[in-house]
Coordinates of C-alpha atoms and ligand atoms in Angstrom, one line a residue:
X8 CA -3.9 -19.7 31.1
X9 CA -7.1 -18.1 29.8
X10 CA -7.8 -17.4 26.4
X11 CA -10.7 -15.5 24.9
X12 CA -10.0 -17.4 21.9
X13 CA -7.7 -20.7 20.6
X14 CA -6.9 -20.5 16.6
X15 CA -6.4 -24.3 16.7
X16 CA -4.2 -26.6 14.4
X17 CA -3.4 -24.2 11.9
X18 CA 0.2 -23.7 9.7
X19 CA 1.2 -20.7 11.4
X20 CA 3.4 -18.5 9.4
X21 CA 6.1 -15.7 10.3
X22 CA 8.9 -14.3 7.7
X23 CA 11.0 -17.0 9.7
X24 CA 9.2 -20.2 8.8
X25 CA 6.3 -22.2 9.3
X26 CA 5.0 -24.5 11.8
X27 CA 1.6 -25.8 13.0
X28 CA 0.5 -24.4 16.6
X29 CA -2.5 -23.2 18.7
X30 CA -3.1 -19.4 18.8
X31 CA -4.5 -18.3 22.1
X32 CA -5.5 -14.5 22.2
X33 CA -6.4 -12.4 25.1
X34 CA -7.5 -9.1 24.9
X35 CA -6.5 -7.3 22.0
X36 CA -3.0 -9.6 22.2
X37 CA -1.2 -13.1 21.4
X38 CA -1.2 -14.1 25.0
X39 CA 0.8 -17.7 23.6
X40 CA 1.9 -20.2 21.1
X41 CA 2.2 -23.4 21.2
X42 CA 1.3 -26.9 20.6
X43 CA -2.2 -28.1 22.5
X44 CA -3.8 -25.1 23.7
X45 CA -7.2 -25.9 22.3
X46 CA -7.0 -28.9 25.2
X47 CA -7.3 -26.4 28.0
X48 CA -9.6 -24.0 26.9
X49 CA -12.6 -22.6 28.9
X50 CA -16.0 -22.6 28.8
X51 CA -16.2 -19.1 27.3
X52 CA -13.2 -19.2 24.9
X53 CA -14.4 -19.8 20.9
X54 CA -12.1 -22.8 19.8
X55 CA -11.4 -21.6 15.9
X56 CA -10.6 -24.9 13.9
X57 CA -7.8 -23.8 11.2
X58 CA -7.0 -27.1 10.0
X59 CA -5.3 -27.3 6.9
X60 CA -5.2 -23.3 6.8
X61 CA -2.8 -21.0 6.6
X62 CA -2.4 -18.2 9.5
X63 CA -0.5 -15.0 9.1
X64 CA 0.2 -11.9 10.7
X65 CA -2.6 -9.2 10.0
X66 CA -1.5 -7.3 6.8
X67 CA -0.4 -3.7 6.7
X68 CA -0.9 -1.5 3.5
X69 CA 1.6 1.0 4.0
X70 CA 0.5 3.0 1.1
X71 CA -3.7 4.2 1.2
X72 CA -5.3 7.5 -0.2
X73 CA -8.8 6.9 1.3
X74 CA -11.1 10.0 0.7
X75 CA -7.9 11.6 -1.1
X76 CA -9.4 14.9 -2.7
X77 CA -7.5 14.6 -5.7
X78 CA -8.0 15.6 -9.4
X79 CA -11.0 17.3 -9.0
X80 CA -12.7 14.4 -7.3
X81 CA -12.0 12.6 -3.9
X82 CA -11.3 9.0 -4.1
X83 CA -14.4 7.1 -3.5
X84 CA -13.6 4.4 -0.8
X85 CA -12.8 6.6 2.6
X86 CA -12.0 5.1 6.2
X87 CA -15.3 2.9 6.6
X88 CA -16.1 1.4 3.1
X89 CA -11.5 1.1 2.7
X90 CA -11.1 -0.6 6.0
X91 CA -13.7 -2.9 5.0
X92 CA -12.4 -3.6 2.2
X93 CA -9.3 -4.1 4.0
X94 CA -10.7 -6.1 6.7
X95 CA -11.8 -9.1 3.7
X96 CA -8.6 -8.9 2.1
X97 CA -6.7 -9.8 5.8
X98 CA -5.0 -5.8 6.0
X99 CA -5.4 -5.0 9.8
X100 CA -3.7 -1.8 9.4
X101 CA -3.6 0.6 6.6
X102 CA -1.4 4.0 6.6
X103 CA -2.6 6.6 4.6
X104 CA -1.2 10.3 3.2
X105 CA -1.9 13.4 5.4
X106 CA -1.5 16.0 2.8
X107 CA -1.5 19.9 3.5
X108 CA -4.0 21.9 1.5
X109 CA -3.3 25.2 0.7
X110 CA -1.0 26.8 3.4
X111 CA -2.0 24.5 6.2
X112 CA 0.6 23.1 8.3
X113 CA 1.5 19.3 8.6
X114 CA -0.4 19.4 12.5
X115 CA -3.4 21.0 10.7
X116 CA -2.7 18.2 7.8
X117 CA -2.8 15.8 10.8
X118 CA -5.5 16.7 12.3
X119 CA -8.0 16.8 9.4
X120 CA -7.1 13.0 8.3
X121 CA -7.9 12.2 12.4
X122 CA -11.2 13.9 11.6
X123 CA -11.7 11.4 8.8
X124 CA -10.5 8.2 9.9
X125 CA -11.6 8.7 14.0
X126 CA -14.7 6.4 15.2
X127 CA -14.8 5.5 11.6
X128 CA -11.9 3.3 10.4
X129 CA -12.4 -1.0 11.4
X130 CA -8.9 -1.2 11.1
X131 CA -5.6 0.1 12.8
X132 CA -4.5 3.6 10.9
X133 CA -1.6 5.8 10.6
X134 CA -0.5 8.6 8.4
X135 CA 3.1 9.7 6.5
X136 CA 3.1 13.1 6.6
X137 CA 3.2 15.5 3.4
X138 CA 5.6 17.8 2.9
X139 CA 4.1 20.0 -0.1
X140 CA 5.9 23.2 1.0
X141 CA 9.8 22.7 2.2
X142 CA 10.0 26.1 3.9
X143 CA 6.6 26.0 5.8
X144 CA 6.8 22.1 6.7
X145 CA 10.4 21.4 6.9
X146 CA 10.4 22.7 10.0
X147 CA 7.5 21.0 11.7
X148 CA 9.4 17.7 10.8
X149 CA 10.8 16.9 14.4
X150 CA 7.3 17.9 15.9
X151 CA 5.2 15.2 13.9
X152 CA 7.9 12.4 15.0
X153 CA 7.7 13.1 18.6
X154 CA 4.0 12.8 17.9
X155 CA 4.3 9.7 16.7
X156 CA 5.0 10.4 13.0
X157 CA 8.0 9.0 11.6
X158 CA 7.3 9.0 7.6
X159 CA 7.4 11.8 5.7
X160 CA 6.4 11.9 2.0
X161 CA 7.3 14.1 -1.2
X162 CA 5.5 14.4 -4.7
X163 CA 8.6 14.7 -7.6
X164 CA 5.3 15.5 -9.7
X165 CA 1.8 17.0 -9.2
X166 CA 2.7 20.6 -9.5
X167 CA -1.3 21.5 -10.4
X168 CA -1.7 19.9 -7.7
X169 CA 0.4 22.3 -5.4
X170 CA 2.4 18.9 -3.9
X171 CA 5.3 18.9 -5.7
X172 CA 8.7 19.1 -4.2
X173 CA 12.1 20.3 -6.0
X174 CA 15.7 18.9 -5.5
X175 CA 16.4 21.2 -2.6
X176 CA 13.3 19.9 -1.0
X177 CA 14.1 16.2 -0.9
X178 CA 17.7 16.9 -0.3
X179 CA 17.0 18.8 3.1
X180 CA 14.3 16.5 4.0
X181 CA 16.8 13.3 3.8
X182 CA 18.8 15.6 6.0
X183 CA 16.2 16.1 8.4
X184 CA 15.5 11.8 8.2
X185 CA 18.8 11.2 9.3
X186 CA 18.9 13.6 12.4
X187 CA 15.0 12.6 13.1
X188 CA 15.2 8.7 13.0
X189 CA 12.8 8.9 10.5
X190 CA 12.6 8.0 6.8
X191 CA 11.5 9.8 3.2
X192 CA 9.0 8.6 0.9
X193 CA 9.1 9.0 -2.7
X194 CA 7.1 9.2 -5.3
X195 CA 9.2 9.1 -8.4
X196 CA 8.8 10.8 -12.0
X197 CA 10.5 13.0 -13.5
X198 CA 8.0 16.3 -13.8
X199 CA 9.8 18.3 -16.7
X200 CA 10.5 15.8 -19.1
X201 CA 7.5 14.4 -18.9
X202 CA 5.4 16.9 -18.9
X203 CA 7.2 17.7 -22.4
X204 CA 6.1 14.3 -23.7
X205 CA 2.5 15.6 -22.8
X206 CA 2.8 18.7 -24.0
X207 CA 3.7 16.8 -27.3
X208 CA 1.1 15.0 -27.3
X209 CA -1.7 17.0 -25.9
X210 CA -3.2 17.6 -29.5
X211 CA -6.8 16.2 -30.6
X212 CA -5.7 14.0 -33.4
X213 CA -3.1 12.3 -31.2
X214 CA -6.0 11.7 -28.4
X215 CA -8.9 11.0 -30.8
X216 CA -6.4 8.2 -32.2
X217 CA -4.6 6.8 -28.9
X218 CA -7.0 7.4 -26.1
X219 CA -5.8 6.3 -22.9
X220 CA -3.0 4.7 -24.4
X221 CA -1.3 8.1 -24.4
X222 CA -0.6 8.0 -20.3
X223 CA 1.5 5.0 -21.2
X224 CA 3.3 6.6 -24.2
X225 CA 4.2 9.7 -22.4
X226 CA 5.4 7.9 -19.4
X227 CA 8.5 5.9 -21.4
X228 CA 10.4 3.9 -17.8
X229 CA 13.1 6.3 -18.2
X230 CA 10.5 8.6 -16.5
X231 CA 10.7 6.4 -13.2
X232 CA 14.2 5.6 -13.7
X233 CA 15.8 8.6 -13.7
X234 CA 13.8 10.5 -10.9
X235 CA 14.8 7.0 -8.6
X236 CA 18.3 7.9 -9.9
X237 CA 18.4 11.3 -8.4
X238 CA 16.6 10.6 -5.1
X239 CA 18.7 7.7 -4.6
X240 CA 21.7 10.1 -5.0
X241 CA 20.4 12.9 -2.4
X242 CA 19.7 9.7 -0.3
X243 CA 23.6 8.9 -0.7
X244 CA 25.1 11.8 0.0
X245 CA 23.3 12.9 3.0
X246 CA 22.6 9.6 4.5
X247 CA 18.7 10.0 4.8
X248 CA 16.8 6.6 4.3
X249 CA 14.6 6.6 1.6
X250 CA 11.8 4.4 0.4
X251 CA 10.5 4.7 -3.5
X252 CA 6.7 4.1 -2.9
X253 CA 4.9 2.1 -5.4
X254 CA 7.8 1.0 -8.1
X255 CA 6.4 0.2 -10.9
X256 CA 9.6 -0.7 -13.6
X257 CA 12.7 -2.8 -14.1
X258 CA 15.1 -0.2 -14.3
X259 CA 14.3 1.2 -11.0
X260 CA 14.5 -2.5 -9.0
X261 CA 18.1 -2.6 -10.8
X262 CA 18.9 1.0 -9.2
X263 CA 17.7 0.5 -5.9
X264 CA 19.4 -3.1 -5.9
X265 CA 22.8 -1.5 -7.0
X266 CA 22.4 1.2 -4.5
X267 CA 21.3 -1.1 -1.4
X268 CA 24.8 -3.2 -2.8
X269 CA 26.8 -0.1 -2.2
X270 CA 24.9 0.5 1.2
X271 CA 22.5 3.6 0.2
X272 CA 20.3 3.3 3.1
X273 CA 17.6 3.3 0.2
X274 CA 14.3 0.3 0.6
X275 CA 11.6 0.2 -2.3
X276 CA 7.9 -0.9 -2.3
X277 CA 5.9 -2.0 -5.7
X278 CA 2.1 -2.5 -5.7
X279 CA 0.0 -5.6 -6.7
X280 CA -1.1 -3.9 -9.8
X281 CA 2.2 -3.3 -11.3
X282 CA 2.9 -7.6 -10.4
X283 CA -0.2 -9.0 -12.5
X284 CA -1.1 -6.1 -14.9
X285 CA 0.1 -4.9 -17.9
X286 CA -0.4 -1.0 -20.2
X287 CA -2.2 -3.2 -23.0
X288 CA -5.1 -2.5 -20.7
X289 CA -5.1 0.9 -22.0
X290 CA -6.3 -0.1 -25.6
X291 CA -9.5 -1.4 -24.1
X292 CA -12.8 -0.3 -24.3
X293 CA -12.6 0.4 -20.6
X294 CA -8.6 1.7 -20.4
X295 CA -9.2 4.6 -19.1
X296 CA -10.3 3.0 -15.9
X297 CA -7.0 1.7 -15.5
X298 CA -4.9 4.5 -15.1
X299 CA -3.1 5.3 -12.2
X300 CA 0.7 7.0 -11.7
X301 CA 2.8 5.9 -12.4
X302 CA 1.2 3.8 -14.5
X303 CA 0.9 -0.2 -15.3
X304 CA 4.2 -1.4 -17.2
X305 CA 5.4 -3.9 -19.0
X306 CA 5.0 -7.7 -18.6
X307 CA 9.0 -7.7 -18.3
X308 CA 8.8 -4.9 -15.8
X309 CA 6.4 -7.3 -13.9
X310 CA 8.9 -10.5 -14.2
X311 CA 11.8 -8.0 -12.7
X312 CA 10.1 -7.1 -9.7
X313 CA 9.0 -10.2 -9.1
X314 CA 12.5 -11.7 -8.8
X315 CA 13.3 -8.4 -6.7
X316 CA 11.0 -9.7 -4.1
X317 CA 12.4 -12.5 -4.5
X318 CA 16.0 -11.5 -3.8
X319 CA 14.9 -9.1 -1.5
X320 CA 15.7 -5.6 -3.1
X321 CA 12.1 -5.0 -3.2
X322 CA 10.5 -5.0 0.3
X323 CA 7.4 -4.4 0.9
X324 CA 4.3 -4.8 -1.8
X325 CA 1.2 -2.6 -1.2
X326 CA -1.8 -0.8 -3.2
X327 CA -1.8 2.9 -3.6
X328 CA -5.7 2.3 -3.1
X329 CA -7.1 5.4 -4.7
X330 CA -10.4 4.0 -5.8
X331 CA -12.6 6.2 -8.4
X332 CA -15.8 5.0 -9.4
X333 CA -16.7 4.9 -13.1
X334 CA -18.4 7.9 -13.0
X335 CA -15.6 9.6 -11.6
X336 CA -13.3 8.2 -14.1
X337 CA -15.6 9.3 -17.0
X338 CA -14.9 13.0 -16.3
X339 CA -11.6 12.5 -18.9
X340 CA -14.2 12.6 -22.1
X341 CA -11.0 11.5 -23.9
X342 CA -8.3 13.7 -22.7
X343 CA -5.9 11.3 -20.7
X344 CA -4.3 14.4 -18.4
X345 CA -7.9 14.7 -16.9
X346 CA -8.4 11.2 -15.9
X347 CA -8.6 10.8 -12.1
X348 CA -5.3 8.8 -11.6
X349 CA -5.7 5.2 -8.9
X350 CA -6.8 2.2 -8.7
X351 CA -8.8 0.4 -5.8
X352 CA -7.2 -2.7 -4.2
X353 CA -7.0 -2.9 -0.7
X354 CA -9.1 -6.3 -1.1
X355 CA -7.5 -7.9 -3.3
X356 CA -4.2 -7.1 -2.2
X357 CA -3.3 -11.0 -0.7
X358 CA -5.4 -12.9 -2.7
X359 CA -3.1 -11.0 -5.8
X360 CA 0.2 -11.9 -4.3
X361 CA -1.4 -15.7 -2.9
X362 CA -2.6 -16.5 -6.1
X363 CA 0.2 -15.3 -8.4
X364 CA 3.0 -15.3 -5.9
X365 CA 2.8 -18.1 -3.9
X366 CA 0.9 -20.7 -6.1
X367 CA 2.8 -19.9 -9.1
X368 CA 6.3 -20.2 -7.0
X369 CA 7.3 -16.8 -7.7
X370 CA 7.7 -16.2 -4.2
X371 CA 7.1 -18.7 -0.6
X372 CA 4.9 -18.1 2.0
X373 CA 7.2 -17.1 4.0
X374 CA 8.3 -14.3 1.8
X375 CA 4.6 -13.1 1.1
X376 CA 4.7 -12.8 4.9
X377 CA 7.5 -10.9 5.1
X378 CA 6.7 -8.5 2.1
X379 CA 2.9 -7.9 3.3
X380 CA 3.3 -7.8 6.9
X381 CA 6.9 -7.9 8.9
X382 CA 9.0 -5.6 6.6
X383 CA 6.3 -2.9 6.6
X384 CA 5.7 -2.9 9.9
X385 CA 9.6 -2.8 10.5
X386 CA 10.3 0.0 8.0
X387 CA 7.1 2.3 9.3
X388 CA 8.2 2.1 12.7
X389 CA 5.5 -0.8 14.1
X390 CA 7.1 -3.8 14.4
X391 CA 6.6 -6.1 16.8
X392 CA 3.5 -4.6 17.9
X393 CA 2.4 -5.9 14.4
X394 CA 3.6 -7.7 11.7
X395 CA 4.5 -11.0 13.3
X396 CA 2.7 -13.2 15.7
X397 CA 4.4 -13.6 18.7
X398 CA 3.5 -13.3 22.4
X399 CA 2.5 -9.6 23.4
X400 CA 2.4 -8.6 19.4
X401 CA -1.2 -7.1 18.7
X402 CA -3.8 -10.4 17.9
X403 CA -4.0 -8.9 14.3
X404 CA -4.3 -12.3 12.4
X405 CA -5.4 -13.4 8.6
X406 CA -6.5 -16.7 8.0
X407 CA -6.1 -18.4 4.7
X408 CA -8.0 -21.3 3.5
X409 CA -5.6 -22.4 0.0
X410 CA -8.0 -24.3 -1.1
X411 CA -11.1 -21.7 -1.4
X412 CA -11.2 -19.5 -4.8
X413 CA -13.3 -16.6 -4.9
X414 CA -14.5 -15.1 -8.6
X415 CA -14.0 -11.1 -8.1
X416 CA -17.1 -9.8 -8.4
X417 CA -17.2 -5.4 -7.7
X418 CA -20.9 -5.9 -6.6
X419 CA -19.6 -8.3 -4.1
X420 CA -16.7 -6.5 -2.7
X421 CA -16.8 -4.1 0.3
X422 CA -14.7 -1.5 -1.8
X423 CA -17.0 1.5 -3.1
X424 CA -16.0 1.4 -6.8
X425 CA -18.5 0.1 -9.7
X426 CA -15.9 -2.3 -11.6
X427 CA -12.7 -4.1 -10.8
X428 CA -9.4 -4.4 -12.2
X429 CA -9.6 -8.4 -11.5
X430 CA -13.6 -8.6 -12.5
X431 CA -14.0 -12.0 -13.2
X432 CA -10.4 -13.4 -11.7
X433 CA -10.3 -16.5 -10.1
X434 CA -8.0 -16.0 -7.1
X435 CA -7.3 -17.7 -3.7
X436 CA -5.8 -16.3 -0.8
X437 CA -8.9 -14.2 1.0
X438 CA -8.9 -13.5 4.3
X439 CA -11.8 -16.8 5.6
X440 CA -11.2 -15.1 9.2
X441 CA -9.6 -11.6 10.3
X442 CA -8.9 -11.1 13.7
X443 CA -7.6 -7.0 14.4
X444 CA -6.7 -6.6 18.0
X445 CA -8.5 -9.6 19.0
X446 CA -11.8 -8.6 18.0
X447 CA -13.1 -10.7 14.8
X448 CA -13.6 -8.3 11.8
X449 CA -14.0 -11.4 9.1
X450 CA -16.0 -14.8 9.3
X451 CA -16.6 -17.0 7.0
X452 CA -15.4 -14.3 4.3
X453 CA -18.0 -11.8 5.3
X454 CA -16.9 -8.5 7.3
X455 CA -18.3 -8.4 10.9
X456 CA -16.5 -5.7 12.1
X457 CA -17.3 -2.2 13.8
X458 CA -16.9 1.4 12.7
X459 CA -14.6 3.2 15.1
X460 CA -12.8 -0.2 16.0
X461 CA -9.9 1.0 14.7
X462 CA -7.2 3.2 16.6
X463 CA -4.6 5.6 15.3
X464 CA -1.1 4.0 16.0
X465 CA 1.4 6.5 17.3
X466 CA 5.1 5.4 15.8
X467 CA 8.3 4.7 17.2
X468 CA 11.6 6.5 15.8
X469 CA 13.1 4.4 12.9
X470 CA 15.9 2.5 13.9
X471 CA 17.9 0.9 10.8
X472 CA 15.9 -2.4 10.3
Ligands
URP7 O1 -2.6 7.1 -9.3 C1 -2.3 7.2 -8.1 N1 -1.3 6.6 -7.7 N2 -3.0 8.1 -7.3 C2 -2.7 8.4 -6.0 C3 -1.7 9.5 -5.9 C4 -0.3 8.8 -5.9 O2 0.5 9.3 -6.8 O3 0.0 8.0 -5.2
ZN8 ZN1 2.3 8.5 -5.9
ZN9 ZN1 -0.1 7.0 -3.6

């Protein structure tokens, strides 16, 4: 058989096990797998020697705001400089938020994120669809699936924002889920109370003396808790699957754990930063930078969900990349309601959850496979066009020397932000060699890639995974 190119000798990994084989790719595919491919390869076929390296299915970060107009700014890293970014840290595919402005539709919604990501992305791209406004969009629903569209999305805060959604909203759009074959995301707080605790302490003395410390004392995990409670519940009763984007406490891994027991067709996905960071980062100098909703936790909240994705009642781990430069964050001048909320990480997304996963035993390679690459890719309607290797799956591949550590540096990272959350972390686990749909986007660390490489992946109906 001809190959364009032989990954050769490497510990290939799946969320089933691991074993050393050959790659061979043709086209944009895994054309085979097997033992001794490298023997018959042709004269124009590049051999890759991945002995004594690690090679995964491409990542997907199922949870990206890139060029996200968003508190008065828009998030600094957009399809080119993300999907670089993303391209270094192994993601092959990235799926962002098409959110309605104003009283656009979710087609229009649609059509503007195309506008940004098309003949600009390096990566693969898709888009959950916003519902901001139940009567206008809940209707559109079974249009955007049979365009490929399965994942919807609803705010339980931002009201200034004009994204919020009420009870009735998510109830109906579970209903819609279940008839649609397609699934709800949720970001959940719990808008009235805690805009009270702000309210309480929106006063100059409290801000001159806490500072940024005040997004995590207004944000108590009850906040999280109950609003999981109650979409969990709607998710119950109706039958709709749900999926709590970025999870950021204890309490809400022991919900969704208790709910998947009683068969709540309910899955939950945390983010690196909510694994390795803690809210004392808010009494720095520099806290302000760190703010994102919800916010960084606890260092218990971080030991829960790492044993949830460890037992499995957390799936998938992603980034809620919504980079803001310095600058941008600097527009708070000390009140913690106006700091532009997210954090960039598409980069340092695998070398997080290699470095303090893997190495520290919290979790096995295959597990970090299955958490960063199959179980997104099943739950977003993509699997096993990606998320696994296998013959006929997409040649989106990640390799992973375990040996190589890489200082963060921001002035050496493709993302577009001035600082890091990890400046100065030692971490292993980047992405030596990325491979999306057989063309090679990362060697030797650096990015080699293409604007306009990447494609906009239309989605299948969910099926229960
Ligand atoms: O702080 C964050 N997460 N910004 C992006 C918007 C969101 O809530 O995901
Ligand atoms: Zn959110
Ligand atoms: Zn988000």
């Amino acid at each position: 058989m001809r190959f364009d190119t032989i990954i050769s000798g490497g510990t290939v990994v799946t969320d089933r096990g691991e074993r050393s084989a050959d790659i061979g790719l043709r086209g944009e595919k895994i054309a085979q797998i097997g033992k001794g491919l490298a023997r018959s390869a042709g004269r124009d076929c590049e051999v890759i020697d991945a002995r004594g390296r690690y090679v995964i299915p491409g990542v997907l970060d199922v949870h990206v705001h890139l060029a996200l107009p968003f508190m008065g700014s828009v998030s600094s890293d957009d399809f080119d400089t993300g999907t670089r970014a993303a391209a270094r840290g192994g993601v092959t595919t990235v799926i962002d938020f098409a959110i309605p402005f104003g009283k656009e539709s979710l087609l229009q919604a649609y059509r503007n994120w195309r506008k940004k990501s098309d003949g600009i992305a390096c990566v693969d791209y898709a888009y959950h669809m916003a519902i901001t406004n139940w009567d206008r969009h809940g209707p559109q629903m079974e249009k955007m699936v049979a365009m490929g569209c399965p994942t919807f999305k609803e705010f339980m805060i931002y009201e200034s924002e004009g994204w919020q959604s009420d009870d009735r909203a998510i109830f109906s759009a579970l209903e819609n889920c279940k008839r649609l074959g397609a699934m709800l995301l949720i970001h959940a707080e719990s808008s009235r109370v805690l805009d009270e605790l702000i309210a309480r302490h929106h006063t100059r003395p409290l801000m001159k003396k806490y500072g940024a410390r005040l997004h995590a004392m207004t944000r108590p995990n009850y906040i999280e808790a109950e609003a999981i409670q109650r979409a969990i519940t709607w998710s119950e009763v109706t039958g709709g699957r749900l999926y709590i984007v970025h999870m950021s406490t204890g309490e809400g891994t022991d919900l969704v754990r208790a709910a998947q027991a009683r068969g709540v067709n309910v899955f939950a996905e945390t983010c690196s930063q909510y694994l390795v960071l803690d809210d004392s980062k808010f009494a720095g100098r520099d806290g302000h930078l760190f703010a994102c909703c919800p916010q960084i936790k606890k260092p218990k909240d971080q030991k829960r969900l790492w044993e949830g994705l460890r037992r499995g009642e957390v799936s998938v781990i992603s980034t809620d990349t919504c980079t803001f430069t310095r600058k941008q964050k600097a527009t708070w001048k000390g009140d913690w309601t106006r700091i532009p909320m997210g954090l960039p990480g598409l980069e340092t997304l695998m070398p997080i959850v290699y470095t303090h996963g893997v190495r520290r035993k919290r979790m096995t390679m295959k597990q970090m496979v299955a958490r960063l690459c199959t179980n997104p890719a099943k739950l977003m309607g993509l699997y096993p066009r990606k998320g696994t290797l296998a013959r006929g799956s997409d040649a989106d591949i990640a390799i992973i020397d375990p040996r190589k550590v890489i200082k963060v540096d921001h002035r050496r990272l493709e993302t577009n932000a001035d600082w890091s959350p990890y400046q100065g972390w030692p971490l292993r686990g980047f992405s030596e060699t990325t491979f999306c749909r057989g063309r090679k986007i990362v060697e030797d660390y650096r990015f080699v890639g293409e604007n306009g490489w990447g494609q906009w992946l239309p989605r299948k109906k969910l099926a229960r995974p």
